[in-house]
Amino acid sequence: MTEKKLAWIQDAMDELEESGLLIHLRTIESPPGAWMVVDGKRVLNLCTNNYLGLADHPRLKAAAKEAVDRYGVGPTAVRTIAGTLALHQELERKVAAFKKVEDALYVQSGFLANQAAIPPLVGKGDVIFSDRLNHASIIDGARLSRAKIIVYEHCDPHDLEAKVKEHLPDYRRGLVVTDGVFSMDGDVAPLDKIYEVAERYGLMTMVDDAHGEGVLGEGGRGIVDHFGLHGKFDVEIGTFSKAFGVVGGVIAGKKIIVDYLRQKARPFLFSNAVTAADTAACIAAIDVLSESTELVDRLWANTDYFKTAMKELGFDVGQSVTPITPVMLGDVKLAKQFSRRLFDEGVFAMALGYPTVPKGLARIRVMLSAALTQEDLDFGLEKFAKVGRELGVIA
Ligand SMILES: *Cc1c(COP(=O)(O)O)cnc(C)c1O
């Protein structure tokens, strides 16, 4: 029996169920490797953000274990009181060198990195120019700042410029913020053009490189490296939870900004530091990527192989230019049925529908990984072909 004062929640949950939007959690009992155990079944993993297979890399695991022995399991303090470990500082130095920026700040997650970085830079009386499809964490960070938010059309520097011209004169200062790689379509922001507009009008610049680090640029140095814009973007937000395979967020960029955020960023001041084990694993991830481009190269070879084969089979794989591969199906019920049938056949690939993607653009999103072998990819392709024919998606 639901209490009377909480009955509205039951109504809201029923509504979610009826509209097919209720989220059901799957239970994972393995590392997110090429194959994983999901709801008790061993399936091919085309679902996680483990782009480089680092999540269960022996060097990362060894580093985490050693850190537990040396530092214990939790810092029990925020960074600004007694929580800053030598490991945090080592990671910040290493990630700054890797990304070729002046300084970096390690925080608890990519989500929090946006909440940490945006409000100190802009507030009441300021304006943020934000891409229409920016990640939820950018939107929330922008809202927390209390600056005016002006949305410009997706990846459209002309619209950005028009909006800047119209609105900037009414405000004290402005910030332009964009995702680097957009996670639903795998397209990439025109960072060079956005930078030109920002320069022309004296805007501060921020890019969230969550799906670009470990993927784009030389050896996975990210989207700024991909565009050769070193030293030009003021702030690069990043995460260690995707290609790097661990957890934690990073705010990288100009020293003056990072120094200021150490004084002002609320998640840094008021929430416990990341554990030694996670931090040590992040350091090992940077080390692995600094030593060799092998994993990044394999990720791209796998991406090219899979996408080419899917197109040959007759699937619409959208406009992605990254390892994010949307398999466009249109109808959300079809996408869900496709995903269920793939799972029966031993392939784990999620269906995405409204409101995650626009209505009528439902899809299966395949996340490629360096962890997949040729045999794995062929297995996935065979199952996509089988289910695709069965459901009349391909001939
Ligand atoms: C995944 C993602 C985040 C969140 O990163 P976490 O470290 O998982 O909190 C933030 N921004 C973008 C663009 C992302 O894709």
mmCIF file of N, CA and C in Angstrom, residues 28 30-38 41-57 298 302 306 343 345-349 366-380:
data_model
loop_
_atom_site.group_PDB
_atom_site.id
_atom_site.type_symbol
_atom_site.label_atom_id
_atom_site.label_comp_id
_atom_site.label_asym_id
_atom_site.label_seq_id
_atom_site.Cartn_x
_atom_site.Cartn_y
_atom_site.Cartn_z
ATOM 1 N N ILE A 28 25.253 -6.910 -13.718
ATOM 2 C CA ILE A 28 26.517 -7.306 -14.336
ATOM 3 C C ILE A 28 27.356 -8.082 -13.317
ATOM 4 N N SER A 30 30.661 -9.391 -14.161
ATOM 5 C CA SER A 30 31.981 -9.612 -14.759
ATOM 6 C C SER A 30 32.588 -8.255 -15.071
ATOM 7 N N PRO A 31 33.874 -8.209 -15.434
ATOM 8 C CA PRO A 31 34.405 -6.946 -15.950
ATOM 9 C C PRO A 31 33.725 -6.628 -17.287
ATOM 10 N N PRO A 32 33.763 -5.339 -17.698
ATOM 11 C CA PRO A 32 33.142 -4.990 -18.973
ATOM 12 C C PRO A 32 34.060 -5.281 -20.149
ATOM 13 N N GLY A 33 34.546 -6.505 -20.238
ATOM 14 C CA GLY A 33 35.458 -6.889 -21.319
ATOM 15 C C GLY A 33 34.700 -7.161 -22.606
ATOM 16 N N ALA A 34 35.355 -7.832 -23.554
ATOM 17 C CA ALA A 34 34.715 -8.142 -24.837
ATOM 18 C C ALA A 34 33.446 -8.975 -24.614
ATOM 19 N N TRP A 35 33.529 -9.864 -23.648
ATOM 20 C CA TRP A 35 32.372 -10.661 -23.257
ATOM 21 C C TRP A 35 32.071 -10.352 -21.808
ATOM 22 N N MET A 36 30.802 -10.273 -21.474
ATOM 23 C CA MET A 36 30.480 -10.015 -20.079
ATOM 24 C C MET A 36 29.255 -10.818 -19.646
ATOM 25 N N VAL A 37 29.108 -10.947 -18.325
ATOM 26 C CA VAL A 37 27.976 -11.697 -17.788
ATOM 27 C C VAL A 37 26.896 -10.702 -17.368
ATOM 28 N N VAL A 38 25.779 -10.749 -18.081
ATOM 29 C CA VAL A 38 24.680 -9.799 -17.883
ATOM 30 C C VAL A 38 23.416 -10.589 -17.564
ATOM 31 N N LYS A 41 23.838 -14.201 -18.037
ATOM 32 C CA LYS A 41 24.098 -14.754 -19.384
ATOM 33 C C LYS A 41 25.396 -14.161 -19.939
ATOM 34 N N ARG A 42 26.231 -15.002 -20.570
ATOM 35 C CA ARG A 42 27.474 -14.526 -21.173
ATOM 36 C C ARG A 42 27.171 -13.963 -22.554
ATOM 37 N N VAL A 43 27.459 -12.672 -22.738
ATOM 38 C CA VAL A 43 27.103 -12.009 -24.002
ATOM 39 C C VAL A 43 28.271 -11.162 -24.520
ATOM 40 N N LEU A 44 28.259 -10.933 -25.830
ATOM 41 C CA LEU A 44 29.241 -10.045 -26.447
ATOM 42 C C LEU A 44 28.907 -8.607 -26.046
ATOM 43 N N ASN A 45 29.909 -7.883 -25.561
ATOM 44 C CA ASN A 45 29.680 -6.540 -25.022
ATOM 45 C C ASN A 45 29.857 -5.468 -26.101
ATOM 46 N N LEU A 46 28.737 -4.939 -26.599
ATOM 47 C CA LEU A 46 28.795 -3.808 -27.541
ATOM 48 C C LEU A 46 28.145 -2.586 -26.888
ATOM 49 N N CYS A 47 28.265 -2.492 -25.589
ATOM 50 C CA CYS A 47 27.428 -1.592 -24.817
ATOM 51 C C CYS A 47 28.168 -0.611 -23.921
ATOM 52 N N THR A 48 29.317 -0.980 -23.414
ATOM 53 C CA THR A 48 29.971 -0.119 -22.420
ATOM 54 C C THR A 48 30.904 0.875 -23.121
ATOM 55 N N ASN A 49 31.448 1.799 -22.330
ATOM 56 C CA ASN A 49 32.379 2.808 -22.854
ATOM 57 C C ASN A 49 33.832 2.395 -22.645
ATOM 58 N N ASN A 50 34.058 1.092 -22.563
ATOM 59 C CA ASN A 50 35.411 0.568 -22.329
ATOM 60 C C ASN A 50 36.156 0.523 -23.667
ATOM 61 N N TYR A 51 36.306 1.712 -24.276
ATOM 62 C CA TYR A 51 36.823 1.840 -25.642
ATOM 63 C C TYR A 51 38.143 1.105 -25.857
ATOM 64 N N LEU A 52 39.009 1.135 -24.838
ATOM 65 C CA LEU A 52 40.369 0.613 -25.028
ATOM 66 C C LEU A 52 40.613 -0.686 -24.262
ATOM 67 N N GLY A 53 39.577 -1.188 -23.612
ATOM 68 C CA GLY A 53 39.748 -2.409 -22.830
ATOM 69 C C GLY A 53 40.547 -2.191 -21.555
ATOM 70 N N LEU A 54 40.650 -0.944 -21.089
ATOM 71 C CA LEU A 54 41.486 -0.678 -19.904
ATOM 72 C C LEU A 54 40.802 -1.059 -18.589
ATOM 73 N N ALA A 55 39.486 -1.258 -18.609
ATOM 74 C CA ALA A 55 38.762 -1.469 -17.349
ATOM 75 C C ALA A 55 39.231 -2.713 -16.594
ATOM 76 N N ASP A 56 39.750 -3.711 -17.312
ATOM 77 C CA ASP A 56 40.335 -4.838 -16.568
ATOM 78 C C ASP A 56 41.762 -5.133 -17.054
ATOM 79 N N HIS A 57 42.467 -4.058 -17.363
ATOM 80 C CA HIS A 57 43.863 -4.176 -17.790
ATOM 81 C C HIS A 57 44.734 -4.567 -16.590
ATOM 82 N N ARG A 298 43.963 0.020 -32.529
ATOM 83 C CA ARG A 298 43.094 -1.151 -32.670
ATOM 84 C C ARG A 298 41.616 -0.744 -32.574
ATOM 85 N N ASN A 302 39.008 -1.609 -35.504
ATOM 86 C CA ASN A 302 37.753 -2.328 -35.219
ATOM 87 C C ASN A 302 36.547 -1.508 -35.670
ATOM 88 N N PHE A 306 33.872 -2.779 -38.475
ATOM 89 C CA PHE A 306 32.469 -3.020 -38.108
ATOM 90 C C PHE A 306 31.522 -2.129 -38.912
ATOM 91 N N PHE A 343 20.053 -9.845 -27.631
ATOM 92 C CA PHE A 343 20.438 -10.395 -26.328
ATOM 93 C C PHE A 343 20.187 -11.905 -26.295
ATOM 94 N N GLU A 345 20.374 -13.799 -28.699
ATOM 95 C CA GLU A 345 21.405 -14.383 -29.565
ATOM 96 C C GLU A 345 22.816 -14.208 -28.996
ATOM 97 N N GLY A 346 22.915 -13.574 -27.805
ATOM 98 C CA GLY A 346 24.223 -13.445 -27.159
ATOM 99 C C GLY A 346 24.960 -12.152 -27.447
ATOM 100 N N VAL A 347 24.224 -11.100 -27.831
ATOM 101 C CA VAL A 347 24.862 -9.806 -28.091
ATOM 102 C C VAL A 347 24.189 -8.731 -27.244
ATOM 103 N N PHE A 348 25.005 -7.995 -26.484
ATOM 104 C CA PHE A 348 24.489 -6.954 -25.594
ATOM 105 C C PHE A 348 24.687 -5.594 -26.255
ATOM 106 N N ALA A 349 23.598 -5.021 -26.768
ATOM 107 C CA ALA A 349 23.635 -3.688 -27.385
ATOM 108 C C ALA A 349 22.304 -3.015 -27.075
ATOM 109 N N VAL A 366 25.848 0.911 -30.824
ATOM 110 C CA VAL A 366 26.976 -0.006 -30.666
ATOM 111 C C VAL A 366 28.199 0.806 -30.259
ATOM 112 N N MET A 367 28.834 0.408 -29.161
ATOM 113 C CA MET A 367 30.065 1.042 -28.708
ATOM 114 C C MET A 367 31.212 0.087 -29.028
ATOM 115 N N LEU A 368 32.076 0.468 -29.944
ATOM 116 C CA LEU A 368 33.179 -0.419 -30.316
ATOM 117 C C LEU A 368 34.320 -0.289 -29.322
ATOM 118 N N SER A 369 35.166 -1.306 -29.311
ATOM 119 C CA SER A 369 36.234 -1.359 -28.314
ATOM 120 C C SER A 369 37.445 -2.087 -28.877
ATOM 121 N N ALA A 370 38.616 -1.659 -28.400
ATOM 122 C CA ALA A 370 39.849 -2.354 -28.761
ATOM 123 C C ALA A 370 39.888 -3.760 -28.171
ATOM 124 N N ALA A 371 39.023 -4.013 -27.182
ATOM 125 C CA ALA A 371 39.019 -5.336 -26.544
ATOM 126 C C ALA A 371 38.431 -6.413 -27.452
ATOM 127 N N LEU A 372 37.702 -6.002 -28.486
ATOM 128 C CA LEU A 372 37.043 -6.973 -29.358
ATOM 129 C C LEU A 372 38.034 -7.550 -30.369
ATOM 130 N N THR A 373 37.990 -8.879 -30.545
ATOM 131 C CA THR A 373 38.822 -9.514 -31.567
ATOM 132 C C THR A 373 38.037 -9.557 -32.879
ATOM 133 N N GLN A 374 38.743 -9.924 -33.938
ATOM 134 C CA GLN A 374 38.110 -10.116 -35.243
ATOM 135 C C GLN A 374 36.946 -11.107 -35.129
ATOM 136 N N GLU A 375 37.192 -12.171 -34.384
ATOM 137 C CA GLU A 375 36.171 -13.206 -34.199
ATOM 138 C C GLU A 375 34.936 -12.626 -33.499
ATOM 139 N N ASP A 376 35.180 -11.800 -32.470
ATOM 140 C CA ASP A 376 34.074 -11.154 -31.736
ATOM 141 C C ASP A 376 33.252 -10.273 -32.675
ATOM 142 N N LEU A 377 33.959 -9.476 -33.469
ATOM 143 C CA LEU A 377 33.266 -8.562 -34.382
ATOM 144 C C LEU A 377 32.425 -9.346 -35.381
ATOM 145 N N ASP A 378 32.992 -10.440 -35.897
ATOM 146 C CA ASP A 378 32.251 -11.258 -36.867
ATOM 147 C C ASP A 378 31.023 -11.892 -36.218
ATOM 148 N N PHE A 379 31.171 -12.302 -34.961
ATOM 149 C CA PHE A 379 30.024 -12.861 -34.237
ATOM 150 C C PHE A 379 28.918 -11.803 -34.136
ATOM 151 N N GLY A 380 29.301 -10.583 -33.741
ATOM 152 C CA GLY A 380 28.326 -9.493 -33.622
ATOM 153 C C GLY A 380 27.645 -9.204 -34.953
#
